[in-house]
Short mmCIF file of C-alpha atoms in Angstrom, two decimals:
data_model
loop_
_atom_site.label_atom_id
_atom_site.label_comp_id
_atom_site.label_asym_id
_atom_site.label_seq_id
_atom_site.Cartn_x
_atom_site.Cartn_y
_atom_site.Cartn_z
CA MET A 1 0.00 0.00 0.00
CA PRO A 2 1.68 3.21 -1.03
CA ALA A 3 2.12 6.01 1.50
CA ARG A 4 0.62 9.31 0.48
CA LYS A 5 0.54 12.88 1.70
CA LEU A 6 -2.43 15.15 2.30
CA VAL A 7 -1.96 18.83 1.53
CA GLN A 8 -3.60 20.96 4.18
CA ARG A 9 -3.31 24.72 4.55
CA GLY A 10 -0.45 24.96 2.12
CA TYR A 11 1.90 22.36 3.60
CA ALA A 12 2.26 18.60 3.25
CA THR A 13 1.09 16.56 6.22
CA SER A 14 2.21 12.96 6.39
CA MET A 15 -0.45 10.51 7.55
CA VAL A 16 -0.01 7.03 8.90
CA SER A 17 0.06 4.27 6.32
CA LEU A 18 -1.88 1.41 7.87
CA PRO A 19 -1.45 -2.24 6.84
CA ARG A 20 -4.29 -2.72 4.39
CA ARG A 21 -4.65 -2.63 0.64
CA ASP A 22 -5.48 0.88 -0.56
CA LEU A 23 -7.04 1.46 -3.99
CA HIS A 24 -5.30 3.83 -6.37
CA PRO A 25 -7.66 6.74 -7.32
CA LEU A 26 -6.66 6.77 -11.02
CA ARG A 27 -7.21 3.05 -11.30
CA GLU A 28 -10.62 3.39 -9.69
CA LEU A 29 -11.55 6.22 -12.05
CA ALA A 30 -10.49 4.15 -15.06
CA LYS A 31 -12.56 1.17 -13.88
CA ARG A 32 -15.64 3.33 -13.38
CA PHE A 33 -15.17 5.03 -16.76
CA ILE A 34 -14.97 1.64 -18.49
CA LEU A 35 -18.10 0.47 -16.67
CA ALA A 36 -19.97 3.62 -17.75
CA CYS A 37 -18.93 3.03 -21.38
CA VAL A 38 -20.11 -0.58 -21.19
CA LEU A 39 -23.55 0.50 -19.93
CA LEU A 40 -23.79 3.12 -22.66
CA SER A 41 -22.77 0.59 -25.32
CA VAL A 42 -25.33 -1.98 -24.17
CA SER A 43 -28.08 0.63 -24.30
CA THR A 44 -26.99 1.85 -27.74
CA ILE A 45 -26.88 -1.65 -29.23
CA THR A 46 -30.24 -2.54 -27.66
CA VAL A 47 -31.93 0.52 -29.16
CA TRP A 48 -30.26 0.12 -32.57
CA LEU A 49 -31.21 -3.56 -32.92
CA ASP A 50 -34.81 -2.64 -32.09
CA ARG A 51 -34.72 0.63 -34.08
CA ASP A 52 -38.01 -0.07 -35.88
CA ALA A 53 -39.80 0.24 -32.53
CA TYR A 54 -38.54 3.84 -32.09
CA VAL A 55 -39.60 7.02 -33.84
CA ASP A 56 -37.71 10.25 -34.54
CA ASN A 57 -40.31 12.95 -33.83
CA VAL A 58 -38.24 15.70 -35.45
CA ARG A 59 -36.80 14.32 -38.71
CA ASN A 60 -39.08 11.31 -39.19
CA ASP A 61 -36.33 9.47 -41.11
CA GLY A 62 -35.95 6.42 -38.91
CA VAL A 63 -33.39 5.68 -36.21
CA SER A 64 -29.76 5.23 -37.26
CA PHE A 65 -26.86 4.01 -35.13
CA ILE A 66 -25.93 7.63 -34.39
CA ASP A 67 -29.51 8.26 -33.31
CA ALA A 68 -29.35 5.19 -31.06
CA LEU A 69 -26.11 6.47 -29.47
CA TYR A 70 -27.64 9.93 -29.07
CA TYR A 71 -30.83 8.49 -27.52
CA SER A 72 -28.80 6.35 -25.08
CA THR A 73 -26.63 9.30 -24.09
CA VAL A 74 -29.47 11.69 -23.31
CA THR A 75 -31.42 8.89 -21.63
CA MET A 76 -28.52 7.71 -19.46
CA THR A 77 -27.76 11.25 -18.33
CA THR A 78 -31.51 11.83 -17.66
CA THR A 79 -31.52 14.79 -20.07
CA GLY A 80 -34.36 13.30 -22.13
CA TYR A 81 -35.12 15.77 -24.95
CA GLY A 82 -38.02 13.63 -26.19
CA ASP A 83 -37.15 13.87 -29.90
CA ILE A 84 -36.58 10.09 -30.11
CA THR A 85 -39.05 7.93 -28.23
CA PRO A 86 -39.98 4.24 -28.01
CA LEU A 87 -43.24 3.71 -29.83
CA ALA A 88 -43.96 -0.02 -29.74
CA PRO A 89 -45.24 -1.50 -26.44
CA HIS A 90 -42.38 -4.00 -26.20
CA ALA A 91 -39.84 -1.15 -26.66
CA ARG A 92 -41.43 0.80 -23.81
CA LEU A 93 -41.42 -2.34 -21.66
CA LEU A 94 -37.76 -2.90 -22.53
CA ASN A 95 -36.99 0.68 -21.48
CA ALA A 96 -38.75 0.10 -18.19
CA ILE A 97 -37.07 -3.17 -17.25
CA LEU A 98 -33.63 -2.72 -18.89
CA ILE A 99 -32.77 0.86 -19.87
CA THR A 100 -34.05 2.46 -16.66
CA PRO A 101 -31.95 0.21 -14.34
CA MET A 102 -28.92 0.87 -16.56
CA ARG A 103 -29.59 4.61 -16.34
CA ILE A 104 -29.64 4.39 -12.56
CA GLY A 105 -26.44 2.34 -12.63
CA PHE A 106 -24.81 4.87 -14.96
CA LEU A 107 -25.62 7.73 -12.58
CA VAL A 108 -24.40 5.74 -9.59
CA VAL A 109 -21.09 5.12 -11.36
CA LEU A 110 -20.59 8.80 -12.25
CA VAL A 111 -21.73 10.25 -8.93
CA GLY A 112 -20.16 7.40 -6.99
CA THR A 113 -16.75 8.13 -8.50
CA THR A 114 -16.65 11.59 -6.99
CA ILE A 115 -18.09 10.41 -3.70
CA ALA A 116 -15.69 7.46 -3.53
CA VAL A 117 -12.62 9.65 -4.07
CA LEU A 118 -13.76 12.12 -1.42
CA ALA A 119 -14.87 9.37 0.97
CA ASN A 120 -11.61 7.47 0.54
CA GLN A 121 -9.55 10.53 1.46
CA GLY A 122 -11.93 11.43 4.27
CA ASN A 123 -11.81 7.89 5.61
CA ARG A 124 -8.03 8.02 5.51
CA ILE A 125 -8.03 11.22 7.60
CA ILE A 126 -10.44 9.68 10.12
CA ARG A 127 -8.37 6.50 10.41
CA ASP A 128 -5.25 8.59 10.91
CA LEU A 129 -6.88 10.54 13.76
CA GLN A 130 -8.24 7.37 15.38
CA TRP A 131 -4.85 5.69 15.16
CA ARG A 132 -3.06 8.66 16.73
CA ARG A 133 -5.52 8.84 19.62
CA ALA A 134 -5.07 5.13 20.34
CA MET A 135 -1.26 5.15 20.31
CA ARG A 136 0.18 4.90 23.82
CA ASN A 137 3.27 3.08 25.10
CA HIS A 138 4.17 1.88 21.62
CA VAL A 139 7.51 1.16 19.94
CA VAL A 140 8.77 3.34 17.11
CA VAL A 141 11.30 1.81 14.72
CA ILE A 142 13.12 4.39 12.62
CA GLY A 143 14.58 2.72 9.54
CA TYR A 144 13.11 -0.50 8.13
CA GLY A 145 16.13 -2.00 6.47
CA THR A 146 17.79 -5.27 7.44
CA LYS A 147 18.50 -4.08 11.00
CA GLY A 148 15.06 -2.59 11.48
CA ARG A 149 13.25 -5.72 10.28
CA SER A 150 15.43 -7.93 12.47
CA ALA A 151 14.68 -5.71 15.48
CA VAL A 152 10.93 -5.91 14.80
CA ASN A 153 11.05 -9.70 14.46
CA THR A 154 12.87 -9.94 17.79
CA LEU A 155 10.27 -7.70 19.45
CA ARG A 156 7.51 -9.91 18.08
CA ARG A 157 9.16 -13.05 19.44
CA HIS A 158 9.18 -11.42 22.86
CA GLY A 159 5.48 -10.66 22.83
CA GLU A 160 5.26 -7.17 21.30
CA LYS A 161 2.00 -6.76 19.35
CA ASP A 162 2.06 -5.55 15.74
CA ALA A 163 -0.50 -2.88 16.61
CA ARG A 164 2.04 -1.35 19.02
CA ILE A 165 4.92 -1.13 16.54
CA VAL A 166 5.25 1.90 14.24
CA VAL A 167 7.81 2.23 11.44
CA ILE A 168 9.28 5.45 10.03
CA ASP A 169 11.29 5.33 6.82
CA ASN A 170 12.00 7.74 3.96
CA ASN A 171 11.77 4.98 1.35
CA ASP A 172 8.47 4.01 -0.31
CA VAL A 173 9.53 0.39 -0.68
CA ALA A 174 10.37 0.07 3.02
CA VAL A 175 7.01 1.58 4.02
CA ASN A 176 5.19 -0.82 1.70
CA GLU A 177 7.11 -3.77 3.16
CA ALA A 178 6.23 -2.64 6.68
CA ASN A 179 2.54 -2.52 5.72
CA LEU A 180 2.76 -5.99 4.16
CA ASP A 181 4.30 -7.18 7.43
CA GLY A 182 1.21 -5.88 9.26
CA LEU A 183 2.75 -2.69 10.67
CA ALA A 184 1.65 0.94 10.60
CA ALA A 185 4.24 3.14 8.92
CA PHE A 186 5.09 6.74 8.07
CA LEU A 187 6.93 7.89 4.98
CA GLY A 188 9.39 10.72 5.59
CA ASP A 189 12.55 12.02 7.23
CA ALA A 190 12.81 10.93 10.87
CA THR A 191 14.66 14.13 11.77
CA GLN A 192 11.55 16.23 11.03
CA ARG A 193 9.69 17.17 14.19
CA GLU A 194 6.26 17.27 12.57
CA LEU A 195 6.60 13.72 11.28
CA LEU A 196 7.79 12.46 14.67
CA ARG A 197 4.88 14.19 16.37
CA ARG A 198 2.41 12.52 14.00
CA ALA A 199 3.96 9.18 14.92
CA GLU A 200 3.15 10.10 18.55
CA ILE A 201 6.82 9.86 19.47
CA SER A 202 6.19 11.74 22.72
CA LYS A 203 3.97 8.88 23.95
CA ALA A 204 6.24 6.05 22.81
CA ARG A 205 7.76 3.62 25.30
CA LYS A 206 10.78 2.66 23.18
CA ILE A 207 12.43 4.07 20.09
CA ILE A 208 14.78 1.99 17.95
CA ILE A 209 16.90 3.94 15.45
CA CYS A 210 18.42 1.84 12.64
CA LEU A 211 19.59 4.36 10.07
CA SER A 212 22.38 3.71 7.59
CA ARG A 213 24.27 6.97 8.30
CA ASP A 214 25.70 7.92 11.68
CA ASP A 215 25.08 11.65 11.24
CA SER A 216 21.39 10.99 10.54
CA ALA A 217 21.22 8.70 13.57
CA ILE A 218 22.74 11.38 15.81
CA LEU A 219 20.39 14.11 14.59
CA SER A 220 17.39 11.79 14.88
CA THR A 221 18.40 10.83 18.43
CA LEU A 222 18.67 14.49 19.44
CA THR A 223 15.26 15.30 18.01
CA VAL A 224 13.59 12.23 19.52
CA ARG A 225 15.06 12.88 22.96
CA GLN A 226 13.80 16.47 22.94
CA LEU A 227 10.29 15.27 22.09
CA ASN A 228 10.36 12.35 24.53
CA PRO A 229 12.63 12.81 27.57
CA SER A 230 11.74 9.48 29.22
CA ALA A 231 11.60 6.80 26.51
CA ALA A 232 14.33 4.20 26.06
CA ILE A 233 16.24 4.98 22.85
CA VAL A 234 18.32 2.25 21.23
CA VAL A 235 20.55 3.39 18.37
CA SER A 236 22.65 1.53 15.84
CA VAL A 237 25.81 3.22 14.49
CA ARG A 238 28.62 2.10 12.26
CA GLU A 239 31.63 3.73 13.94
CA GLN A 240 32.74 3.32 17.56
CA GLU A 241 33.93 6.93 17.73
CA ASN A 242 30.33 8.14 17.46
CA VAL A 243 29.12 6.22 20.52
CA PRO A 244 29.99 8.98 23.10
CA LEU A 245 28.28 11.59 20.93
CA LEU A 246 25.14 9.49 20.72
CA ARG A 247 25.08 8.96 24.47
CA GLN A 248 25.38 12.71 24.96
CA SER A 249 22.53 13.12 22.48
CA GLY A 250 20.26 11.06 24.73
CA ALA A 251 20.64 7.46 23.56
CA THR A 252 19.93 4.89 26.27
CA SER A 253 21.81 2.13 24.49
CA VAL A 254 24.15 2.24 21.48
CA VAL A 255 25.03 -0.75 19.31
CA THR A 256 28.11 -0.43 17.10
CA SER A 257 27.40 -2.54 14.05
CA SER A 258 30.89 -2.55 12.53
CA ASP A 259 32.56 -3.21 15.88
CA THR A 260 30.09 -6.02 16.66
CA VAL A 261 30.66 -7.68 13.32
CA GLY A 262 34.42 -7.32 13.69
CA ARG A 263 34.35 -8.87 17.16
CA LEU A 264 32.26 -11.78 15.92
CA MET A 265 34.72 -12.37 13.09
CA GLY A 266 37.63 -12.26 15.55
CA LEU A 267 35.96 -14.76 17.87
CA SER A 268 35.29 -17.04 14.91
CA ALA A 269 38.95 -16.82 14.00
CA VAL A 270 39.99 -17.72 17.56
CA GLY A 271 37.63 -20.69 17.56
CA PRO A 272 34.91 -21.53 15.03
CA GLU A 273 32.77 -23.07 17.77
CA LEU A 274 33.02 -19.89 19.87
CA GLY A 275 31.89 -17.81 16.91
CA SER A 276 29.06 -20.24 16.23
CA ILE A 277 27.75 -19.93 19.80
CA ILE A 278 27.77 -16.13 19.67
CA GLN A 279 26.07 -16.10 16.28
CA ASP A 280 23.54 -18.62 17.58
CA LEU A 281 22.66 -16.26 20.44
CA LEU A 282 22.18 -13.40 17.96
CA THR A 283 20.04 -15.42 15.54
CA ALA A 284 16.35 -15.65 16.39
CA GLY A 285 14.32 -18.81 16.05
CA THR A 286 17.01 -21.49 16.23
CA GLY A 287 19.40 -22.96 18.80
CA LEU A 288 20.04 -20.73 21.80
CA GLU A 289 18.27 -17.47 22.54
CA VAL A 290 18.79 -14.66 25.04
CA SER A 291 15.58 -13.42 26.63
CA GLN A 292 14.35 -11.19 29.44
CA ARG A 293 11.34 -12.11 31.53
CA GLN A 294 9.63 -11.44 34.85
CA ALA A 295 10.53 -13.81 37.67
CA ALA A 296 7.62 -16.14 38.44
CA ALA A 297 6.16 -16.29 41.95
CA HIS A 298 7.35 -19.86 42.54
CA GLU A 299 10.93 -18.85 41.60
CA VAL A 300 11.23 -16.22 44.37
CA GLY A 301 13.81 -17.33 46.92
CA GLN A 302 15.49 -19.84 44.64
CA THR A 303 19.03 -19.59 43.38
CA PRO A 304 19.41 -18.69 39.68
CA SER A 305 21.29 -21.94 39.05
CA SER A 306 18.34 -24.02 40.27
CA LEU A 307 16.08 -23.05 37.37
CA HIS A 308 15.46 -25.75 34.80
CA ASN A 309 15.81 -25.54 31.00
CA GLU A 310 17.46 -22.11 31.08
CA ARG A 311 20.49 -20.36 32.52
CA VAL A 312 20.26 -17.02 34.32
CA ILE A 313 23.10 -14.71 33.27
CA GLY A 314 21.77 -11.53 34.85
CA ILE A 315 19.13 -10.11 37.18
CA ILE A 316 17.62 -6.65 36.87
CA ARG A 317 16.63 -5.40 40.32
CA GLY A 318 15.56 -1.85 41.02
CA GLY A 319 16.65 -0.80 37.55
CA THR A 320 20.19 -2.11 38.10
CA LEU A 321 21.75 -5.00 36.19
CA ARG A 322 23.39 -7.62 38.42
CA ARG A 323 25.40 -10.23 36.51
CA PHE A 324 25.37 -13.91 37.47
CA TYR A 325 28.71 -13.64 39.32
CA ASP A 326 27.51 -10.73 41.50
CA SER A 327 27.03 -11.78 45.15
CA THR A 328 23.79 -9.74 45.30
CA ALA A 329 22.31 -11.94 42.55
CA SER A 330 22.55 -15.19 44.51
CA ARG A 331 18.79 -15.29 45.19
CA ILE A 332 15.77 -14.36 43.13
CA GLU A 333 13.56 -11.73 44.72
CA THR A 334 10.03 -10.49 44.03
CA GLY A 335 9.94 -8.07 41.12
CA ASP A 336 13.20 -9.26 39.58
CA GLN A 337 13.62 -9.34 35.80
CA LEU A 338 15.67 -12.33 34.69
CA ILE A 339 18.00 -12.34 31.70
CA VAL A 340 18.26 -15.95 30.60
CA VAL A 341 19.77 -18.14 27.90
CA ARG A 342 17.48 -20.93 26.71
CA ARG A 343 16.40 -22.95 23.72
CA ALA A 344 14.74 -20.73 21.16
CA GLU A 345 11.61 -22.83 20.78
CA ARG A 346 10.76 -22.30 24.46
CA ALA A 347 10.32 -18.54 24.10
CA GLU A 348 6.64 -18.52 23.13
CA THR A 349 5.76 -21.26 25.67
CA ASP A 350 7.25 -19.27 28.56
CA LEU A 351 5.61 -16.06 27.44
CA ASP A 352 2.22 -17.80 27.37
CA ARG A 353 2.86 -19.30 30.83
CA LEU A 354 3.74 -15.95 32.37
CA SER A 355 0.97 -13.94 30.70
#
């Protein structure tokens, strides 16, 4: 579904592109025009084949094909000059049961075209307003390339609903792909305040920035942080030297893509099995998986090592991360968030059990 812009008061306002098939106005107009021509042709042929049952009250020279086309045109448009009229009873009956319904259909097609175009745009505005009012505590993903799609898939595997994920990208193809994946999306530059406001960035719970250029990521982070002082902002950059700048710009977490790839390659060079394990942890859906979940009531008071089918590598308590070797993480307490390593296929089962 292509993303479009509505011009209001002299400036372009980007609206949300929701995941459903939208009909192209020109294509709809062409379809309606063809249908109108078909109705007119059927009427013309009907009158011309039965021309002996009609009379020309002006020229009295019979009804030609041109006269049949003329009669159908003025009849379909309800102009009705009355110069050509059906004379025979069967012709009048045919007009009543065939031509009249076609005339109504012809008018519906013509009037309906205008109404449909206006209604489609109006419906789009209404849906945009309803969507914006409903958006609270959602996740905004800026950039829907390889990294953005992978981030969305990971969020889904950890229970995030599609209705609570919003994509922003300046590429039509990426927006279309997001819609096909069942996500709402905006087309435009993520450094523009107006676009971010329309994506309800100020009400978002998390923002993930996956842009291809570090300077764009930095500017986007600055703008997002100004509009939303409290949300968690995760940013991907290519160069390690830009990490401090991004943290100063308000990023909660920064992932260095080139450094991460380089480290993985180095580990693989040290030992192929070591590299395979790390890559396994980073790949969703197979083998091992790192996950974060709420500690269950029956797990309170137990040691992290006593849990079955998963290994606790960290505990988040009071907003502070305590790694498995920390003496304060020897027991699980109420309210703890557990960071665990487990088999990937268990993720959905555990989420269902805890929900």
